[in-house]
Coordinates of C-alpha atoms in Angstrom, one line a residue:
M95 CA -196.3 16.4 117.4
A96 CA -193.7 19.2 117.0
F97 CA -192.4 20.6 120.2
D98 CA -193.5 24.2 121.1
N99 CA -190.4 25.4 122.8
E100 CA -191.9 28.8 123.7
E101 CA -194.9 27.3 125.3
F102 CA -192.9 24.7 127.2
N103 CA -190.4 27.3 128.5
K104 CA -193.3 29.4 129.7
R105 CA -194.8 26.5 131.5
R106 CA -191.4 25.5 132.9
Q107 CA -190.9 29.1 134.2
Q108 CA -194.3 28.9 135.9
R109 CA -193.4 25.6 137.3
M110 CA -190.1 27.0 138.7
E111 CA -192.0 29.9 140.3
Q112 CA -194.4 27.5 141.9
R113 CA -191.4 25.4 143.2
K114 CA -189.8 28.6 144.6
E115 CA -193.0 29.5 146.4
R116 CA -193.2 25.9 147.8
M117 CA -189.6 26.3 148.9
K118 CA -190.4 29.5 150.7
R119 CA -193.3 27.9 152.5
K120 CA -191.3 24.8 153.4
R121 CA -188.4 27.0 154.7
R122 CA -190.8 29.0 156.8
L123 CA -192.2 25.7 158.1
N124 CA -188.7 24.4 158.8
I125 CA -187.9 27.6 160.8
I126 CA -191.1 27.2 162.8
V127 CA -190.3 23.5 163.5
L128 CA -186.7 24.5 164.4
I129 CA -187.8 27.1 166.8
A130 CA -190.3 24.7 168.3
A131 CA -187.6 22.1 168.6
V132 CA -185.2 24.5 170.3
C133 CA -187.9 25.6 172.7
L134 CA -188.6 22.0 173.5
V135 CA -185.0 21.3 174.2
L136 CA -184.7 24.4 176.4
C137 CA -187.8 23.5 178.3
V138 CA -186.6 19.9 178.8
S139 CA -183.1 21.2 179.8
L140 CA -184.7 23.6 182.3
V141 CA -186.8 20.9 183.8
M142 CA -183.8 18.6 184.1
A143 CA -181.7 21.3 185.6
V144 CA -184.4 22.0 188.2
K145 CA -184.7 18.3 189.0
L146 CA -181.0 17.9 189.4
G147 CA -180.8 20.9 191.7
W148 CA -178.8 23.1 189.3
I149 CA -181.5 25.7 189.3
A150 CA -183.8 26.4 192.2
P151 CA -187.5 26.3 191.3
R152 CA -189.3 29.6 191.5
E153 CA -192.6 27.9 192.2
P154 CA -193.8 24.4 193.0
Q155 CA -193.0 22.0 190.2
S156 CA -195.6 19.7 188.8
A157 CA -195.0 16.0 189.0
D158 CA -194.4 15.5 185.3
A159 CA -193.7 17.9 182.5
P160 CA -196.3 17.6 179.7
Q161 CA -195.3 15.7 176.6
T162 CA -195.1 17.8 173.4
N163 CA -195.2 16.2 170.0
V164 CA -193.5 18.0 167.2
P165 CA -193.9 17.0 163.6
P166 CA -190.8 15.9 161.7
A167 CA -188.9 18.6 159.7
Q168 CA -189.6 18.7 156.0
T169 CA -186.8 17.3 153.9
G170 CA -186.1 16.9 150.2
L171 CA -186.8 20.5 149.1
P172 CA -187.7 20.9 145.5
Q173 CA -184.9 21.6 143.1
T174 CA -185.0 24.7 140.9
G175 CA -183.1 25.9 137.9
P176 CA -181.6 23.6 135.2
A177 CA -181.6 19.8 135.3
A178 CA -179.3 18.0 137.6
T179 CA -176.0 16.6 136.4
D180 CA -174.0 13.7 137.8
A181 CA -170.2 13.6 138.5
Q182 CA -169.5 13.0 134.8
G183 CA -171.5 16.0 133.7
N184 CA -174.4 13.9 132.3
T185 CA -177.9 15.4 132.3
V186 CA -180.3 13.7 134.7
I187 CA -184.0 14.2 134.6
H188 CA -186.9 12.6 136.4
F189 CA -190.3 11.5 135.1
V190 CA -192.9 11.0 137.8
A191 CA -196.2 9.1 137.2
G192 CA -199.2 8.4 139.4
G193 CA -201.8 5.8 138.6
D194 CA -205.5 6.2 137.9
V195 CA -207.5 9.3 139.0
N196 CA -210.9 7.7 138.9
V197 CA -213.6 10.4 138.7
T198 CA -216.6 9.1 140.7
P199 CA -219.0 10.7 143.2
V200 CA -216.7 9.5 146.0
T201 CA -213.6 11.1 144.6
V202 CA -215.4 14.3 143.7
A203 CA -216.8 14.6 147.2
A204 CA -213.2 14.2 148.6
G205 CA -212.7 17.9 147.9
K206 CA -215.8 19.1 149.9
G207 CA -215.1 22.1 152.1
E208 CA -216.8 25.1 153.7
N209 CA -216.1 27.2 150.6
G210 CA -216.8 24.7 147.9
L211 CA -214.5 22.1 146.3
D212 CA -210.8 22.3 147.3
Y213 CA -208.5 19.3 146.8
T214 CA -205.4 20.8 148.4
A215 CA -205.7 18.7 151.5
V216 CA -206.2 15.5 149.4
F217 CA -202.9 15.9 147.7
Q218 CA -200.9 17.8 150.3
D219 CA -198.9 14.9 151.6
V220 CA -197.8 13.6 148.2
L221 CA -196.7 17.1 147.0
P222 CA -193.0 16.4 147.8
V223 CA -193.0 13.4 145.5
F224 CA -194.1 15.5 142.5
A225 CA -192.1 18.6 143.5
D226 CA -188.8 17.2 142.1
A227 CA -190.3 15.9 138.8
D228 CA -189.2 17.5 135.5
V229 CA -192.3 16.0 133.9
A230 CA -195.2 14.4 135.8
A231 CA -198.3 12.5 134.5
V232 CA -201.4 10.7 135.7
N233 CA -204.2 8.8 134.0
L234 CA -207.6 10.6 134.2
E235 CA -210.5 8.1 134.1
G236 CA -213.2 10.6 133.6
I237 CA -214.3 13.5 131.4
L238 CA -214.6 17.2 131.8
Y239 CA -218.0 17.6 130.2
G240 CA -221.6 17.5 131.4
D241 CA -222.9 16.5 134.9
Q242 CA -222.4 12.8 134.7
P243 CA -221.0 10.8 137.6
N244 CA -217.6 10.5 135.8
A245 CA -217.4 14.3 135.1
A246 CA -214.4 15.9 136.8
P247 CA -214.9 19.3 138.3
T248 CA -212.4 21.9 137.2
E249 CA -211.2 22.3 140.8
L250 CA -209.9 18.7 140.7
I251 CA -208.0 19.4 137.4
G252 CA -206.6 22.7 138.8
S253 CA -205.4 20.9 141.9
L254 CA -203.6 18.3 139.8
R255 CA -201.9 21.1 138.0
K256 CA -200.9 22.7 141.3
L257 CA -199.6 19.4 142.5
G258 CA -197.1 19.4 139.6
V259 CA -198.9 17.2 137.0
D260 CA -198.0 18.3 133.4
M261 CA -199.6 15.5 131.3
V262 CA -202.8 13.6 131.5
Q263 CA -203.5 10.3 129.8
M264 CA -206.9 10.5 128.1
A265 CA -206.8 7.2 126.2
N266 CA -208.8 5.0 128.7
S267 CA -212.1 3.5 129.5
H268 CA -213.9 6.9 129.6
S269 CA -212.4 8.6 126.6
I270 CA -215.8 8.7 124.7
S271 CA -218.3 8.0 127.5
Q272 CA -219.9 11.3 126.5
G273 CA -219.2 10.9 122.8
I274 CA -216.7 12.7 120.6
L275 CA -218.2 16.1 121.7
G276 CA -217.4 15.2 125.3
L277 CA -213.9 14.2 124.4
Q278 CA -213.3 17.4 122.5
A279 CA -214.6 19.5 125.4
S280 CA -212.4 17.5 127.8
L281 CA -209.3 18.0 125.8
Q282 CA -209.9 21.7 125.5
T283 CA -210.5 22.1 129.2
L284 CA -207.3 20.3 130.0
R285 CA -205.3 22.6 127.8
D286 CA -207.1 25.6 129.3
Q287 CA -205.9 24.4 132.7
G288 CA -202.3 24.1 131.5
L289 CA -202.2 20.3 131.1
E290 CA -201.2 18.3 128.0
P291 CA -203.6 15.5 127.1
L292 CA -202.1 12.3 125.8
G293 CA -203.4 9.5 123.6
A294 CA -206.6 11.2 122.5
Y295 CA -207.5 13.8 119.8
P296 CA -210.5 16.0 119.0
S297 CA -210.5 14.7 115.3
N298 CA -208.8 12.5 112.8
E299 CA -207.1 15.5 111.4
A300 CA -205.7 16.4 114.8
F301 CA -204.3 12.8 115.1
E302 CA -202.7 13.0 111.7
K303 CA -201.1 16.4 112.5
S304 CA -199.7 15.1 115.8
G305 CA -198.6 11.7 114.6
G306 CA -200.2 10.2 117.6
Y307 CA -197.5 11.3 120.0
V308 CA -196.2 14.2 122.0
M309 CA -192.6 15.3 121.9
W310 CA -191.1 17.5 124.7
D311 CA -187.6 18.8 125.1
V312 CA -186.9 18.5 128.8
H313 CA -183.6 20.2 129.8
G314 CA -182.1 19.1 126.5
V315 CA -183.5 15.5 126.6
R316 CA -186.0 14.9 123.9
V317 CA -188.8 12.7 125.3
A318 CA -191.6 11.2 123.2
F319 CA -194.8 10.3 125.0
V320 CA -197.5 8.0 123.6
G321 CA -200.7 6.9 125.2
F322 CA -202.9 3.9 124.3
T323 CA -205.9 2.1 125.7
K324 CA -207.3 -1.4 125.4
G325 CA -210.8 -0.1 124.9
M326 CA -213.4 2.4 126.0
D327 CA -215.8 0.4 128.1
G328 CA -217.3 -1.5 125.2
M329 CA -218.0 1.6 123.1
G330 CA -216.8 2.1 119.5
L331 CA -215.4 5.1 117.8
P332 CA -217.9 6.5 115.2
A333 CA -217.2 6.7 111.5
G334 CA -215.0 9.7 110.7
S335 CA -213.4 9.6 114.2
E336 CA -211.6 6.3 114.0
H337 CA -208.3 7.8 115.1
C338 CA -209.5 10.0 117.9
V339 CA -208.1 7.5 120.5
N340 CA -204.9 5.4 120.3
L341 CA -206.0 1.7 120.6
L342 CA -204.1 -1.5 121.5
Y343 CA -206.6 -3.9 120.0
K344 CA -208.6 -4.3 116.8
D345 CA -211.5 -5.9 118.8
Y346 CA -211.3 -3.0 121.3
N347 CA -215.0 -3.0 121.9
S348 CA -215.4 -6.7 122.5
T349 CA -212.9 -9.4 123.6
Y350 CA -209.5 -7.7 123.5
Q351 CA -207.8 -10.7 121.8
K352 CA -206.5 -9.2 118.5
V353 CA -203.6 -6.9 119.2
D354 CA -203.5 -4.0 116.7
A355 CA -199.8 -4.4 115.9
D356 CA -200.0 -2.2 112.8
G357 CA -201.7 0.6 114.6
I358 CA -199.3 0.5 117.5
R359 CA -196.3 0.4 115.2
R360 CA -197.7 3.3 113.1
V361 CA -197.7 5.6 116.1
L362 CA -194.4 4.4 117.5
Q363 CA -192.6 4.7 114.2
A364 CA -193.9 8.2 113.7
A365 CA -192.5 9.1 117.1
E366 CA -189.2 7.4 116.4
A367 CA -188.8 9.3 113.2
A368 CA -188.8 12.5 115.3
K369 CA -185.6 11.2 116.9
P370 CA -186.4 11.2 120.6
D371 CA -183.8 10.4 123.2
I372 CA -186.3 8.5 125.2
T373 CA -189.8 7.1 124.5
I374 CA -192.4 6.6 127.3
A375 CA -195.7 4.8 126.7
L376 CA -198.6 5.2 129.1
V377 CA -201.0 2.2 128.5
H378 CA -204.4 1.5 129.9
W379 CA -204.6 -2.3 129.7
G380 CA -205.1 -5.6 131.6
S381 CA -208.2 -6.6 133.5
E382 CA -209.9 -4.8 136.3
Y383 CA -209.4 -6.3 139.8
N384 CA -207.0 -8.9 138.4
Q385 CA -203.3 -9.4 139.1
Q386 CA -202.7 -11.6 136.1
I387 CA -200.6 -10.3 133.2
S388 CA -202.2 -11.6 129.9
T389 CA -200.4 -13.0 126.9
T390 CA -201.6 -10.1 124.8
Q391 CA -200.0 -7.6 127.3
E392 CA -196.7 -9.5 126.9
K393 CA -197.1 -9.3 123.1
I394 CA -197.8 -5.6 123.3
T395 CA -194.7 -5.1 125.5
R396 CA -192.5 -6.9 122.9
I397 CA -193.9 -4.8 120.0
M398 CA -193.3 -1.6 121.8
Q399 CA -189.8 -2.5 122.9
E400 CA -189.0 -3.6 119.3
E401 CA -190.2 -0.1 118.2
G402 CA -187.9 1.7 120.6
V403 CA -190.1 2.3 123.6
D404 CA -187.9 2.6 126.7
A405 CA -190.6 2.7 129.4
I406 CA -194.1 1.3 129.6
I407 CA -196.3 2.5 132.4
G408 CA -199.7 0.8 132.9
T409 CA -203.0 1.5 134.6
H410 CA -206.6 0.1 134.6
S411 CA -206.4 -2.9 136.9
H412 CA -206.8 -0.7 140.0
Y413 CA -204.2 -2.9 141.6
V414 CA -200.5 -2.4 142.0
Q415 CA -198.7 -4.9 139.8
K416 CA -195.0 -5.8 139.3
M417 CA -192.3 -3.7 137.8
E418 CA -189.5 -5.0 135.5
F419 CA -186.3 -3.1 135.0
D420 CA -183.4 -4.1 132.6
P421 CA -180.6 -1.7 133.6
E422 CA -178.3 -3.0 130.8
N423 CA -180.7 -2.1 128.0
G424 CA -182.4 0.7 130.0
T425 CA -185.9 -0.6 129.5
F426 CA -188.6 -0.5 132.2
V427 CA -192.2 -1.9 132.5
A428 CA -194.7 -1.1 135.3
Y429 CA -197.8 -3.2 134.6
S430 CA -200.0 -1.1 136.9
L431 CA -199.5 1.7 139.4
G432 CA -202.9 1.2 141.0
D433 CA -205.5 3.8 141.8
F434 CA -203.8 7.1 142.7
L435 CA -207.2 8.5 143.6
G436 CA -210.2 6.2 143.6
N437 CA -213.1 5.0 145.7
A438 CA -210.8 2.8 147.7
E439 CA -213.7 0.5 148.6
K440 CA -212.5 -2.8 147.3
A441 CA -209.5 -4.6 149.0
G442 CA -206.3 -3.7 147.2
T443 CA -207.6 -0.5 145.7
N444 CA -206.9 1.8 148.7
Y445 CA -203.2 1.9 147.9
S446 CA -201.0 2.7 144.9
V447 CA -197.4 3.7 144.0
I448 CA -196.0 6.9 142.6
L449 CA -193.2 6.0 140.1
D450 CA -190.0 8.1 139.7
L451 CA -188.0 7.2 136.6
E452 CA -184.4 8.5 136.4
I453 CA -183.3 9.3 132.8
T454 CA -179.7 10.0 132.1
K455 CA -178.3 11.5 128.9
D456 CA -174.6 10.8 128.4
A457 CA -172.6 14.0 128.0
A458 CA -170.0 12.3 125.8
T459 CA -172.2 10.1 123.5
G460 CA -175.4 12.1 123.6
K461 CA -177.3 8.8 124.2
A462 CA -180.0 8.7 126.9
K463 CA -181.4 5.7 128.8
I464 CA -183.4 4.9 131.9
T465 CA -180.7 4.5 134.6
N466 CA -182.8 3.9 137.7
Y467 CA -186.3 4.0 139.3
S468 CA -187.9 4.3 142.6
Y469 CA -191.5 4.3 143.9
V470 CA -193.4 5.8 146.8
P471 CA -196.2 3.7 148.3
V472 CA -199.4 5.8 148.8
F473 CA -202.5 5.1 150.9
A474 CA -206.0 6.6 150.5
E475 CA -207.3 7.4 154.0
K476 CA -211.0 6.8 154.5
P477 CA -213.2 9.9 154.1
N478 CA -215.5 11.3 156.7
E479 CA -219.2 10.4 156.7
D480 CA -220.1 13.3 154.4
G481 CA -217.5 12.1 151.9
S482 CA -214.9 14.8 152.7
G483 CA -211.5 14.4 154.4
M484 CA -210.0 11.8 152.1
R485 CA -206.2 12.2 152.1
L486 CA -203.5 10.5 150.0
L487 CA -200.7 9.6 152.4
R488 CA -197.1 8.4 151.8
I489 CA -197.3 5.1 153.7
R490 CA -193.8 5.0 155.1
E491 CA -193.8 8.6 156.4
A492 CA -197.3 8.2 157.8
M493 CA -196.4 5.0 159.6
E494 CA -193.3 6.7 161.1
G495 CA -195.5 9.5 162.3
Y496 CA -197.8 7.1 164.1
E497 CA -194.9 5.1 165.6
C498 CA -193.2 8.3 166.9
N499 CA -196.6 9.7 168.2
F500 CA -196.4 12.9 166.1
I501 CA -199.3 15.3 166.2
H502 CA -202.0 14.7 163.5
K503 CA -201.0 11.1 163.4
V504 CA -203.3 8.6 161.7
S505 CA -205.6 6.3 163.6
E506 CA -204.5 2.8 164.7
E507 CA -206.9 1.3 162.1
T508 CA -205.3 3.3 159.3
Y509 CA -201.8 2.4 160.6
N510 CA -202.6 -1.3 160.5
A511 CA -204.2 -1.0 157.0
M512 CA -201.1 0.9 155.7
K513 CA -198.8 -1.7 157.2
A514 CA -200.6 -4.5 155.4
A515 CA -200.6 -2.5 152.2
L516 CA -196.9 -1.9 152.4
E517 CA -196.2 -5.6 152.8
K518 CA -198.3 -6.4 149.8
I519 CA -196.6 -3.7 147.6
E520 CA -193.2 -4.9 148.6
K521 CA -194.1 -8.5 147.8
T522 CA -195.5 -7.5 144.5
M523 CA -192.3 -5.5 143.6
D524 CA -190.1 -8.4 144.7
S525 CA -192.0 -10.7 142.2
G526 CA -190.9 -8.5 139.3
K527 CA -187.2 -8.6 140.1
K528 CA -185.0 -10.8 137.9

């Protein structure tokens, strides 16, 4: 689809203003923390001076000074202005992706508050991860239509936008769970909320007009985004709407054995004809609650890389699966990022990773490639009895807070669960290294 430079610049400006506001808040917090730390040091120094006899006490001294816990200072303030450049003047941008946002009664209830639904607290701890993204995306396993259990409230979508999400994959199991009408309404609501839907279209005509892809110019780097799904929970697209969802299989409503190579190539070749610097594919594939990578997934990977896809980012299994990076060719595959926000009831579904892809465009040659990646392990804290209070926590930071006895630290049970989750994530990532 042709890039709307005016619209993107408008959204980029809004994003920059949001980042500036977050910077102000973080700076205020830093000042408060600094003042608290200085006061703590002065108090401790005063107590030590009294104990050493340097200062005579004005009144009887208590046996022990009370311990004060101060939260760590915020680091990694969001960047504003143009894209970063390296020492050679090359343009460097970052694409950040979270996994599945599963819309269920449990995840909807996570935003419960005294004044209605508000998901600020749910996403607050992962905000720094998204703050530095030039473009960010998640997969929304739900719709924005009707009152079904998988219907997402607009408050959740608005919170994702405030978090920094720009793009939402809509080619997945729930694309047409409320028919084409539900899909059309969902796509329109996303756009009304300032989000770009990916992989699904309100009509065959809209698909043809878009080419099946989205092209964005990100600080001078042309990035093509494509979205595909293995199927839609056994449902089939009705006649006249056959192209409303990008599909990976011909038998997408049954056994998922016949890869739709022609359909995949059609979309990717259309995107390649628009001359992107980088192509990123978000794919909803694999089997639920299964760590195995199927032979058809491997075939799809080969097809996509043959057609110029640089990064393939998967969802659907609800588990974190391995990542493979070829720095020489600049290709990357993440088979599954896990559940970014889900019920977190089954073992292995209460943690995920947020991916950060570094993309570098060479100033001399004009060529771009994926030059690095990193990931942040995330844990879904158990909600309260009424369903509220779920938080997404950066595992390493939350564990450090527990070990250093910071205020608002997690419980011992959550700490142990996060420690086990981190070990599993790191083992999974090690399995993908060549």
